[in-house]
Amino acid sequence: MLAAASPGFLSPTGVEIAFLLVGIVTLGAAVVTVTTRQLVHAALWLVVALGGIAVEYLLLTAEFIAWVQVLIYVGSVVVLLLFGLMLTKAPIGRSPDADSGNRWAALTVAIASAVALVWVVVDAFRATWIRLDTVQGSTEVSGRSLFQYWVLPFEALSVLLLAALVGAIVLSRKKGEPPAASEASATSTPSVIAAPPAASAASAASGTSAAPAGGDGDTAGPAPREDR
């Protein structure tokens, strides 16, 4: 009776269990996104991760934020990434160049950040239990709170997306010789191929003839017949 009367982590509800399961799936999709060597698969797993975050918002009765998550991130950012991969002719299969030598350092930073974030959230809401029965607020209240108190992080995310686009443009440039050098080499190739016919024409005009291959340099012709 005491466990049923007072909410806690030892008596989870169906919504809380679903929230935990969706969170595990979202975390797994995010890990696959940053560890796979196939760029297209990474973009598709990113769709799963962002969609899982939208489901988490729905479970928290934040329908407006959930649909904004789907429209902006799943419907715009991921589609932009896929178009960028197609237009830059990125490799479809495994890409060894996508592997980074700083994988362990990045993993250490990610785990440390996750532990710090979980510690701060659990410590802040250790004795607080938020009931999700009644929904408070509206779209107007959410917009006012977002652009009044959280405008700086919002603009920081915009700058981050702009930096990601600029980085994608820089990485999509072909690494190699410039176009002018490649065009010059392409135009000089036919002249090299046409050199042997020109040399044979010049030798024919001067009256010299080359010895046949495999011969000893004598003039070819039938041997004279001896009369007996």
Tab-separated table of C-alpha atoms in Angstrom:
chain	number	residue	atom	x	y	z
A	1	MET	CA	0.000	0.000	0.000
A	2	LEU	CA	2.820	2.392	0.770
A	3	ALA	CA	4.501	1.700	-2.566
A	4	ALA	CA	1.272	2.294	-4.428
A	5	ALA	CA	0.415	5.454	-2.463
A	6	SER	CA	3.745	7.214	-2.901
A	7	PRO	CA	5.308	7.292	-6.370
A	8	GLY	CA	8.917	6.312	-6.771
A	9	PHE	CA	11.451	4.595	-8.968
A	10	LEU	CA	10.626	1.199	-7.459
A	11	SER	CA	7.015	1.355	-8.677
A	12	PRO	CA	7.191	2.496	-12.317
A	13	THR	CA	4.095	2.990	-14.403
A	14	GLY	CA	3.525	1.875	-17.975
A	15	VAL	CA	4.495	5.295	-19.324
A	16	GLU	CA	7.743	5.237	-17.376
A	17	ILE	CA	8.625	1.761	-18.639
A	18	ALA	CA	7.888	2.848	-22.221
A	19	PHE	CA	9.996	5.977	-21.665
A	20	LEU	CA	12.915	3.838	-20.489
A	21	LEU	CA	12.646	1.390	-23.409
A	22	VAL	CA	12.418	4.174	-26.005
A	23	GLY	CA	15.398	5.860	-24.365
A	24	ILE	CA	17.476	2.688	-24.671
A	25	VAL	CA	16.558	2.349	-28.367
A	26	THR	CA	17.369	6.020	-28.971
A	27	LEU	CA	20.728	5.684	-27.229
A	28	GLY	CA	21.589	2.594	-29.272
A	29	ALA	CA	20.680	4.353	-32.533
A	30	ALA	CA	22.827	7.340	-31.564
A	31	VAL	CA	25.796	5.077	-30.805
A	32	VAL	CA	25.446	3.311	-34.170
A	33	THR	CA	25.202	6.714	-35.891
A	34	VAL	CA	28.607	7.837	-34.668
A	35	THR	CA	30.350	4.451	-34.967
A	36	THR	CA	29.288	3.126	-38.380
A	37	ARG	CA	31.596	3.622	-41.371
A	38	GLN	CA	28.757	3.860	-43.904
A	39	LEU	CA	27.617	7.447	-44.297
A	40	VAL	CA	24.137	6.658	-45.607
A	41	HIS	CA	23.520	4.199	-42.782
A	42	ALA	CA	24.666	6.852	-40.308
A	43	ALA	CA	22.086	9.291	-41.685
A	44	LEU	CA	19.325	6.667	-41.470
A	45	TRP	CA	20.230	5.737	-37.904
A	46	LEU	CA	20.152	9.446	-37.099
A	47	VAL	CA	16.510	9.417	-38.211
A	48	VAL	CA	15.829	6.654	-35.669
A	49	ALA	CA	17.596	8.576	-32.898
A	50	LEU	CA	15.768	11.836	-33.580
A	51	GLY	CA	12.459	10.005	-33.922
A	52	GLY	CA	13.060	8.359	-30.550
A	53	ILE	CA	13.561	11.784	-28.984
A	54	ALA	CA	10.231	12.873	-30.482
A	55	VAL	CA	8.545	9.824	-28.917
A	56	GLU	CA	10.068	10.777	-25.566
A	57	TYR	CA	8.495	14.222	-25.889
A	58	LEU	CA	5.143	12.603	-26.624
A	59	LEU	CA	5.433	10.448	-23.512
A	60	LEU	CA	6.126	13.619	-21.517
A	61	THR	CA	2.863	15.114	-22.918
A	62	ALA	CA	4.806	17.750	-24.882
A	63	GLU	CA	3.061	17.238	-28.203
A	64	PHE	CA	4.079	20.562	-29.719
A	65	ILE	CA	7.792	20.004	-29.034
A	66	ALA	CA	7.481	16.455	-30.394
A	67	TRP	CA	6.007	17.601	-33.713
A	68	VAL	CA	8.584	20.393	-33.955
A	69	GLN	CA	11.267	17.745	-33.435
A	70	VAL	CA	9.831	15.669	-36.280
A	71	LEU	CA	9.330	18.591	-38.675
A	72	ILE	CA	12.660	20.345	-38.137
A	73	TYR	CA	15.141	17.587	-37.393
A	74	VAL	CA	13.707	14.474	-39.030
A	75	GLY	CA	12.004	16.306	-41.896
A	76	SER	CA	14.594	18.994	-42.644
A	77	VAL	CA	18.034	18.340	-41.206
A	78	VAL	CA	18.225	14.640	-42.071
A	79	VAL	CA	16.799	15.226	-45.558
A	80	LEU	CA	19.412	17.958	-46.048
A	81	LEU	CA	22.140	15.518	-45.008
A	82	LEU	CA	20.873	12.858	-47.415
A	83	PHE	CA	20.732	15.360	-50.291
A	84	GLY	CA	24.256	16.480	-49.407
A	85	LEU	CA	25.493	12.887	-49.548
A	86	MET	CA	23.841	12.328	-52.917
A	87	LEU	CA	24.953	15.606	-54.511
A	88	THR	CA	28.557	15.245	-53.358
A	89	LYS	CA	28.637	11.637	-54.643
A	90	ALA	CA	29.659	10.241	-51.277
A	91	PRO	CA	30.557	6.544	-51.168
A	92	ILE	CA	27.553	4.328	-50.516
A	93	GLY	CA	29.454	1.380	-49.045
A	94	ARG	CA	32.009	1.219	-46.273
A	95	SER	CA	34.284	4.242	-46.086
A	96	PRO	CA	37.630	3.616	-44.339
A	97	ASP	CA	38.334	7.361	-44.428
A	98	ALA	CA	35.386	7.932	-42.068
A	99	ASP	CA	37.271	6.243	-39.228
A	100	SER	CA	39.045	8.585	-36.835
A	101	GLY	CA	42.031	7.866	-34.666
A	102	ASN	CA	40.523	9.890	-31.809
A	103	ARG	CA	37.738	7.367	-31.200
A	104	TRP	CA	38.781	6.523	-27.635
A	105	ALA	CA	39.204	10.169	-26.686
A	106	ALA	CA	35.754	10.958	-28.067
A	107	LEU	CA	34.281	7.969	-26.209
A	108	THR	CA	35.852	9.145	-22.955
A	109	VAL	CA	34.485	12.663	-23.372
A	110	ALA	CA	31.021	11.330	-24.258
A	111	ILE	CA	30.852	9.017	-21.232
A	112	ALA	CA	32.103	11.752	-18.900
A	113	SER	CA	29.534	14.220	-20.260
A	114	ALA	CA	26.708	11.679	-19.918
A	115	VAL	CA	27.672	10.818	-16.332
A	116	ALA	CA	27.900	14.508	-15.396
A	117	LEU	CA	24.516	15.255	-16.981
A	118	VAL	CA	22.799	12.319	-15.263
A	119	TRP	CA	24.366	13.258	-11.945
A	120	VAL	CA	23.195	16.878	-12.189
A	121	VAL	CA	19.636	15.940	-13.198
A	122	VAL	CA	19.257	13.242	-10.537
A	123	ASP	CA	20.690	15.509	-7.859
A	124	ALA	CA	18.360	18.356	-8.848
A	125	PHE	CA	15.186	16.244	-8.943
A	126	ARG	CA	16.023	13.704	-6.266
A	127	ALA	CA	13.129	14.677	-3.992
A	128	THR	CA	10.843	16.038	-6.724
A	129	TRP	CA	8.195	13.968	-8.478
A	130	ILE	CA	6.387	15.564	-11.409
A	131	ARG	CA	2.960	14.195	-12.209
A	132	LEU	CA	1.986	14.115	-15.890
A	133	ASP	CA	-1.754	13.811	-15.385
A	134	THR	CA	-2.712	17.426	-16.042
A	135	VAL	CA	-1.132	19.338	-18.914
A	136	GLN	CA	-0.253	22.959	-18.193
A	137	GLY	CA	0.801	25.635	-20.626
A	138	SER	CA	0.254	26.115	-24.337
A	139	THR	CA	2.145	26.829	-27.526
A	140	GLU	CA	2.163	30.527	-26.714
A	141	VAL	CA	3.684	29.912	-23.299
A	142	SER	CA	6.301	27.576	-24.795
A	143	GLY	CA	7.266	30.129	-27.450
A	144	ARG	CA	7.491	32.959	-24.935
A	145	SER	CA	9.644	30.861	-22.606
A	146	LEU	CA	11.874	29.723	-25.475
A	147	PHE	CA	12.593	33.147	-26.951
A	148	GLN	CA	12.666	34.986	-23.638
A	149	TYR	CA	14.848	32.773	-21.466
A	150	TRP	CA	16.517	30.365	-23.891
A	151	VAL	CA	17.248	32.599	-26.867
A	152	LEU	CA	21.048	32.352	-26.450
A	153	PRO	CA	21.184	28.513	-26.607
A	154	PHE	CA	18.716	28.680	-29.510
A	155	GLU	CA	21.030	30.974	-31.480
A	156	ALA	CA	24.034	28.840	-30.488
A	157	LEU	CA	22.343	25.831	-32.073
A	158	SER	CA	21.790	27.880	-35.235
A	159	VAL	CA	25.497	28.722	-35.393
A	160	LEU	CA	26.311	25.043	-34.804
A	161	LEU	CA	24.143	23.991	-37.752
A	162	LEU	CA	25.787	26.656	-39.924
A	163	ALA	CA	29.236	25.371	-38.939
A	164	ALA	CA	28.140	21.834	-39.815
A	165	LEU	CA	27.003	22.968	-43.276
A	166	VAL	CA	30.268	24.826	-43.921
A	167	GLY	CA	32.249	21.791	-42.759
A	168	ALA	CA	30.261	19.525	-45.076
A	169	ILE	CA	31.023	21.825	-48.025
A	170	VAL	CA	34.738	21.832	-47.193
A	171	LEU	CA	34.879	18.046	-46.804
A	172	SER	CA	32.999	17.495	-50.062
A	173	ARG	CA	35.711	19.199	-52.126
A	174	LYS	CA	37.800	16.787	-54.154
A	175	LYS	CA	41.284	16.232	-52.782
A	176	GLY	CA	43.745	16.128	-55.682
A	177	GLU	CA	45.102	18.214	-58.498
A	178	PRO	CA	43.239	21.382	-59.478
A	179	PRO	CA	40.841	21.334	-62.445
A	180	ALA	CA	43.237	23.381	-64.619
A	181	ALA	CA	46.004	20.799	-64.284
A	182	SER	CA	43.640	17.935	-65.046
A	183	GLU	CA	42.348	19.720	-68.154
A	184	ALA	CA	45.911	20.365	-69.339
A	185	SER	CA	46.840	16.716	-68.930
A	186	ALA	CA	43.674	15.688	-70.767
A	187	THR	CA	44.474	17.948	-73.747
A	188	SER	CA	48.107	16.804	-73.962
A	189	THR	CA	47.238	13.101	-74.119
A	190	PRO	CA	45.950	13.023	-77.773
A	191	SER	CA	49.142	14.669	-79.074
A	192	VAL	CA	51.279	11.956	-77.514
A	193	ILE	CA	49.124	9.259	-79.060
A	194	ALA	CA	49.272	10.902	-82.506
A	195	ALA	CA	53.080	11.146	-82.480
A	196	PRO	CA	53.870	7.699	-84.014
A	197	PRO	CA	51.749	8.281	-87.203
A	198	ALA	CA	53.445	11.643	-87.711
A	199	ALA	CA	56.883	10.071	-87.373
A	200	SER	CA	56.037	7.351	-89.904
A	201	ALA	CA	54.778	9.957	-92.385
A	202	ALA	CA	58.006	11.938	-92.051
A	203	SER	CA	60.140	8.856	-92.624
A	204	ALA	CA	58.088	7.931	-95.712
A	205	ALA	CA	58.580	11.416	-97.157
A	206	SER	CA	62.359	11.245	-96.681
A	207	GLY	CA	62.549	7.893	-98.517
A	208	THR	CA	63.905	5.850	-95.667
A	209	SER	CA	62.374	2.568	-94.706
A	210	ALA	CA	62.631	0.810	-91.417
A	211	ALA	CA	63.780	-2.765	-91.155
A	212	PRO	CA	61.055	-5.260	-90.456
A	213	ALA	CA	60.814	-6.619	-86.989
A	214	GLY	CA	62.903	-9.711	-86.484
A	215	GLY	CA	64.975	-9.140	-89.730
A	216	ASP	CA	68.697	-8.536	-90.216
A	217	GLY	CA	68.357	-5.236	-92.074
A	218	ASP	CA	68.739	-6.663	-95.677
A	219	THR	CA	66.282	-5.811	-98.400
A	220	ALA	CA	63.529	-8.334	-98.678
A	221	GLY	CA	62.964	-10.104	-102.026
A	222	PRO	CA	63.149	-13.481	-103.810
A	223	ALA	CA	66.574	-15.093	-104.319
A	224	PRO	CA	67.950	-15.022	-107.936
A	225	ARG	CA	67.488	-18.291	-109.865
A	226	GLU	CA	70.632	-19.928	-111.288
A	227	ASP	CA	70.509	-21.349	-114.848
A	228	ARG	CA	72.254	-24.632	-115.409
